[in-house]
PDB file of C-alpha atoms in Angstrom:
ATOM      1  CA  MET A  27       8.852 -12.990  11.299  1.00 92.00           C
ATOM      2  CA  PHE A  28       7.617 -16.602  11.006  1.00 95.00           C
ATOM      3  CA  GLY A  29       8.367 -17.214   7.345  1.00 95.00           C
ATOM      4  CA  PHE A  30       6.433 -17.358   4.118  1.00 96.00           C
ATOM      5  CA  GLU A  31       4.565 -20.621   4.708  1.00 97.00           C
ATOM      6  CA  ARG A  32       3.354 -19.703   8.194  1.00 97.00           C
ATOM      7  CA  THR A  33       2.301 -16.253   7.002  1.00 96.00           C
ATOM      8  CA  ARG A  34       0.342 -17.829   4.147  1.00 97.00           C
ATOM      9  CA  GLU A  35      -1.318 -20.225   6.606  1.00 97.00           C
ATOM     10  CA  LEU A  36      -2.306 -17.364   8.916  1.00 97.00           C
ATOM     11  CA  MET A  37      -3.660 -15.292   6.032  1.00 97.00           C
ATOM     12  CA  GLN A  38      -5.667 -18.267   4.746  1.00 97.00           C
ATOM     13  CA  ASP A  39      -7.172 -18.665   8.237  1.00 97.00           C
ATOM     14  CA  LEU A  40      -8.043 -14.983   8.205  1.00 96.00           C
ATOM     15  CA  GLU A  41      -9.708 -15.410   4.808  1.00 95.00           C
ATOM     16  CA  SER A  42     -11.667 -18.556   5.669  1.00 96.00           C
ATOM     17  CA  LYS A  43     -12.355 -18.129   9.401  1.00 96.00           C
ATOM     18  CA  ASN A  44     -12.197 -14.321   9.720  1.00 94.00           C
ATOM     19  CA  PHE A  45      -9.411 -14.639  12.301  1.00 95.00           C
ATOM     20  CA  TYR A  46      -6.050 -16.227  12.861  1.00 96.00           C
ATOM     21  CA  GLU A  47      -4.352 -17.315  16.040  1.00 96.00           C
ATOM     22  CA  LEU A  48      -0.666 -17.335  16.836  1.00 96.00           C
ATOM     23  CA  SER A  49       0.732 -20.159  18.909  1.00 97.00           C
ATOM     24  CA  SER A  50       1.914 -19.237  22.398  1.00 97.00           C
ATOM     25  CA  ALA A  51       5.535 -19.597  21.236  1.00 96.00           C
ATOM     26  CA  GLU A  52       4.886 -17.283  18.265  1.00 96.00           C
ATOM     27  CA  LEU A  53       3.148 -14.759  20.500  1.00 94.00           C
ATOM     28  CA  THR A  54       6.061 -14.790  22.956  1.00 94.00           C
ATOM     29  CA  GLU A  55       8.506 -14.221  20.090  1.00 94.00           C
ATOM     30  CA  LEU A  56       6.386 -11.414  18.642  1.00 92.00           C
ATOM     31  CA  GLN A  57       6.130  -9.679  22.014  1.00 88.00           C
ATOM     32  CA  LYS A  58       9.922  -9.389  22.133  1.00 88.00           C
ATOM     33  CA  SER A  59       9.661  -6.794  19.339  1.00 86.00           C
ATOM     34  CA  PHE A  60       6.113  -5.427  19.552  1.00 86.00           C
ATOM     35  CA  ASP A  61       3.779  -4.135  22.207  1.00 85.00           C
ATOM     36  CA  ALA A  62       0.283  -2.739  21.937  1.00 86.00           C
ATOM     37  CA  ASP A  63      -2.507  -1.210  23.928  1.00 90.00           C
ATOM     38  CA  PHE A  64      -5.905   0.322  23.305  1.00 92.00           C
ATOM     39  CA  CYS A  65      -7.793   3.273  24.639  1.00 94.00           C
ATOM     40  CA  THR A  66     -11.483   3.360  25.548  1.00 96.00           C
ATOM     41  CA  GLY A  67     -13.539   6.356  24.498  1.00 95.00           C
ATOM     42  CA  ASP A  68     -13.613   7.676  28.054  1.00 97.00           C
ATOM     43  CA  GLU A  69      -9.838   7.255  28.444  1.00 97.00           C
ATOM     44  CA  GLY A  70      -9.282   9.081  25.176  1.00 96.00           C
ATOM     45  CA  LYS A  71     -11.505  11.969  26.218  1.00 97.00           C
ATOM     46  CA  ALA A  72      -9.630  12.184  29.524  1.00 97.00           C
ATOM     47  CA  TYR A  73      -6.304  12.463  27.641  1.00 96.00           C
ATOM     48  CA  ILE A  74      -7.803  15.134  25.373  1.00 96.00           C
ATOM     49  CA  LYS A  75      -9.111  17.168  28.320  1.00 97.00           C
ATOM     50  CA  ASP A  76      -6.019  16.772  30.499  1.00 97.00           C
ATOM     51  CA  THR A  77      -3.688  17.714  27.658  1.00 95.00           C
ATOM     52  CA  PHE A  78      -5.764  20.758  26.791  1.00 96.00           C
ATOM     53  CA  ASP A  79      -6.134  21.864  30.418  1.00 97.00           C
ATOM     54  CA  ASN A  80      -2.439  21.385  31.206  1.00 97.00           C
ATOM     55  CA  ASN A  81      -0.789  22.320  27.893  1.00 95.00           C
ATOM     56  CA  GLY A  82      -3.379  24.143  25.793  1.00 94.00           C
ATOM     57  CA  TYR A  83      -3.003  21.541  23.030  1.00 92.00           C
ATOM     58  CA  LEU A  84      -6.123  20.233  21.243  1.00 91.00           C
ATOM     59  CA  MET A  85      -5.445  16.544  20.785  1.00 92.00           C
ATOM     60  CA  ASP A  86      -7.434  14.239  18.495  1.00 93.00           C
ATOM     61  CA  PRO A  87      -8.670  10.781  19.625  1.00 94.00           C
ATOM     62  CA  HIS A  88      -5.995   8.920  17.623  1.00 92.00           C
ATOM     63  CA  THR A  89      -3.239  10.876  19.316  1.00 93.00           C
ATOM     64  CA  ALA A  90      -4.900  10.312  22.695  1.00 94.00           C
ATOM     65  CA  THR A  91      -4.658   6.564  22.038  1.00 93.00           C
ATOM     66  CA  CYS A  92      -1.009   7.014  21.084  1.00 91.00           C
ATOM     67  CA  MET A  93      -0.293   8.856  24.330  1.00 92.00           C
ATOM     68  CA  LYS A  94      -1.985   6.183  26.422  1.00 93.00           C
ATOM     69  CA  SER A  95       0.073   3.522  24.650  1.00 91.00           C
ATOM     70  CA  TYR A  96       3.193   5.583  25.240  1.00 91.00           C
ATOM     71  CA  GLU A  97       2.458   5.611  28.968  1.00 91.00           C
ATOM     72  CA  THR A  98       1.633   1.917  29.194  1.00 92.00           C
ATOM     73  CA  CYS A  99       4.031   0.373  26.682  1.00 88.00           C
ATOM     74  CA  SER A 100       7.079   2.583  26.350  1.00 81.00           C
ATOM     75  CA  ASN A 101      10.560   1.790  27.470  1.00 81.00           C
ATOM     76  CA  PRO A 102      12.077   4.814  29.257  1.00 81.00           C
ATOM     77  CA  ALA A 103      15.481   3.931  27.810  1.00 83.00           C
ATOM     78  CA  ILE A 104      14.200   4.518  24.263  1.00 82.00           C
ATOM     79  CA  LYS A 105      13.628   8.053  23.003  1.00 85.00           C
ATOM     80  CA  THR A 106      10.127   8.453  21.639  1.00 85.00           C
ATOM     81  CA  ILE A 107       8.476  10.776  19.158  1.00 85.00           C
ATOM     82  CA  ALA A 108       4.689  11.012  19.120  1.00 83.00           C
ATOM     83  CA  TYR A 109       3.215  12.427  15.954  1.00 81.00           C
ATOM     84  CA  SER A 110      -0.283  13.865  16.079  1.00 79.00           C
ATOM     85  CA  THR A 111      -2.361  12.293  13.324  1.00 74.00           C
ATOM     86  CA  ALA A 112      -5.223  14.762  12.968  1.00 84.00           C
ATOM     87  CA  GLU A 113      -6.182  18.243  13.997  1.00 82.00           C
ATOM     88  CA  TRP A 114      -9.038  19.359  16.185  1.00 86.00           C
ATOM     89  CA  THR A 115     -11.666  19.990  13.512  1.00 90.00           C
ATOM     90  CA  LYS A 116     -11.735  16.374  12.325  1.00 90.00           C
ATOM     91  CA  PHE A 117     -13.236  14.890  15.506  1.00 93.00           C
ATOM     92  CA  SER A 118     -15.166  17.882  16.776  1.00 94.00           C
ATOM     93  CA  PRO A 119     -18.089  16.104  18.529  1.00 95.00           C
ATOM     94  CA  VAL A 120     -15.698  13.892  20.542  1.00 95.00           C
ATOM     95  CA  ILE A 121     -13.371  16.747  21.399  1.00 96.00           C
ATOM     96  CA  ALA A 122     -16.265  19.043  22.352  1.00 96.00           C
ATOM     97  CA  ASN A 123     -17.583  16.319  24.642  1.00 96.00           C
ATOM     98  CA  ALA A 124     -14.147  15.879  26.223  1.00 97.00           C
ATOM     99  CA  LEU A 125     -13.678  19.602  26.824  1.00 96.00           C
ATOM    100  CA  THR A 126     -17.185  20.791  27.677  1.00 94.00           C
ATOM    101  CA  GLY A 127     -19.294  17.697  28.333  1.00 94.00           C
ATOM    102  CA  GLU A 128     -21.448  18.573  25.327  1.00 93.00           C
ATOM    103  CA  VAL A 129     -23.252  15.450  24.057  1.00 94.00           C
ATOM    104  CA  ASP A 130     -24.359  14.596  20.503  1.00 89.00           C
ATOM    105  CA  ALA A 131     -23.445  17.993  19.066  1.00 90.00           C
ATOM    106  CA  GLN A 132     -23.486  18.290  15.291  1.00 91.00           C
ATOM    107  CA  ASP A 133     -20.146  19.200  13.726  1.00 93.00           C
ATOM    108  CA  ILE A 134     -20.675  22.966  13.410  1.00 95.00           C
ATOM    109  CA  VAL A 135     -22.040  23.277  16.957  1.00 95.00           C
ATOM    110  CA  ALA A 136     -19.140  21.206  18.295  1.00 96.00           C
ATOM    111  CA  LEU A 137     -16.615  23.268  16.319  1.00 96.00           C
ATOM    112  CA  GLU A 138     -18.060  26.490  17.688  1.00 96.00           C
ATOM    113  CA  SER A 139     -17.992  25.087  21.225  1.00 95.00           C
ATOM    114  CA  ILE A 140     -14.342  24.037  20.913  1.00 96.00           C
ATOM    115  CA  ALA A 141     -13.357  27.349  19.329  1.00 96.00           C
ATOM    116  CA  LYS A 142     -14.987  29.246  22.190  1.00 96.00           C
ATOM    117  CA  GLU A 143     -13.388  27.022  24.856  1.00 95.00           C
ATOM    118  CA  ALA A 144      -9.943  27.191  23.246  1.00 95.00           C
ATOM    119  CA  LYS A 145     -10.240  30.868  22.248  1.00 95.00           C
ATOM    120  CA  LEU A 146      -9.578  29.927  18.614  1.00 94.00           C
ATOM    121  CA  SER A 147     -11.235  30.575  15.292  1.00 95.00           C
ATOM    122  CA  ILE A 148     -12.597  27.765  13.176  1.00 96.00           C
ATOM    123  CA  PRO A 149     -10.247  27.608  10.170  1.00 94.00           C
ATOM    124  CA  PRO A 150     -11.952  29.355   7.215  1.00 95.00           C
ATOM    125  CA  MET A 151     -11.625  26.353   4.889  1.00 95.00           C
ATOM    126  CA  ILE A 152     -13.473  24.210   7.462  1.00 94.00           C
ATOM    127  CA  LYS A 153     -16.132  26.824   8.287  1.00 94.00           C
ATOM    128  CA  GLU A 154     -16.864  27.341   4.575  1.00 95.00           C
ATOM    129  CA  LEU A 155     -17.788  23.654   4.214  1.00 94.00           C
ATOM    130  CA  PHE A 156     -21.017  24.216   6.122  1.00 93.00           C
ATOM    131  CA  GLY A 157     -22.269  26.638   3.455  1.00 94.00           C
ATOM    132  CA  LYS A 158     -21.617  24.238   0.572  1.00 95.00           C
ATOM    133  CA  GLU A 159     -24.361  22.389  -1.274  1.00 94.00           C
ATOM    134  CA  ILE A 160     -24.803  18.790  -0.141  1.00 92.00           C
ATOM    135  CA  VAL A 161     -24.017  16.695  -3.211  1.00 94.00           C
ATOM    136  CA  GLN A 162     -24.055  13.166  -1.785  1.00 91.00           C
ATOM    137  CA  LYS A 163     -27.521  12.740  -0.296  1.00 90.00           C
ATOM    138  CA  THR A 164     -27.605   8.984   0.224  1.00 89.00           C
ATOM    139  CA  VAL A 165     -27.460   7.972   3.878  1.00 91.00           C
ATOM    140  CA  ILE A 166     -26.671   4.349   4.692  1.00 93.00           C
ATOM    141  CA  GLU A 167     -27.381   3.170   8.212  1.00 93.00           C
ATOM    142  CA  LYS A 168     -24.506   1.452   9.974  1.00 92.00           C
ATOM    143  CA  GLU A 169     -26.236  -1.941  10.042  1.00 94.00           C
ATOM    144  CA  ASP A 170     -26.773  -1.754   6.237  1.00 94.00           C
ATOM    145  CA  ILE A 171     -23.189  -0.940   5.195  1.00 93.00           C
ATOM    146  CA  GLU A 172     -22.175  -4.533   4.451  1.00 93.00           C
ATOM    147  CA  LYS A 173     -25.305  -5.146   2.383  1.00 93.00           C
ATOM    148  CA  GLU A 174     -24.672  -1.928   0.442  1.00 91.00           C
ATOM    149  CA  ILE A 175     -21.058  -2.900  -0.310  1.00 91.00           C
ATOM    150  CA  LEU A 176     -22.038  -6.399  -1.420  1.00 92.00           C
ATOM    151  CA  LYS A 177     -24.322  -4.917  -4.086  1.00 91.00           C
ATOM    152  CA  PHE A 178     -21.190  -3.875  -5.976  1.00 87.00           C
ATOM    153  CA  LEU A 179     -19.360  -7.211  -5.828  1.00 86.00           C
TER     154      LEU A 179
END
C-alpha cells in the first residue's frame, strides 16, 4: 500500500526494534481498507456459550473472535461469510469452561464434559489418541521456549 521502500523501512524496523510504527497519515489511509478488533478470553467464552445455548453450535475460540469482530467492525451493506476455523475437540478445555464452568480440565475430561453437555460423541479418531503411546516426552516450560529454540540457531 505504501510502496517498496516504505515497506522495506518498516520491515527493517521490525527486525531491529521488534516493532514498526505507521505515521498517522499512513494509519488513516490503511483504515480506509482495513479494520480489526480483538476478543478477550472471557468475551470469547461468552460467544461460545451464547452460540451453543441459542443455536446448538459448538464454536471454537478463533471463530468466537471472528464473530466479535463481525459485530464490531462489519459494514451492514456488505454481505459477510464467517468460516469456522476449528472444530470443538481442538480447544476442549476452553470450550468446556465456556459451557460448564469447568476449570483446568485435562483434554479428555474436557472432551467428555462437552460431549455430555452437547449430547455428542467424541469422534473416534480423537478418542483413540488418548490410548496411544506418548512418543515425545520432552516438556519445555513456557518461559524456556526461546532459550530452547536458540539452541538450534
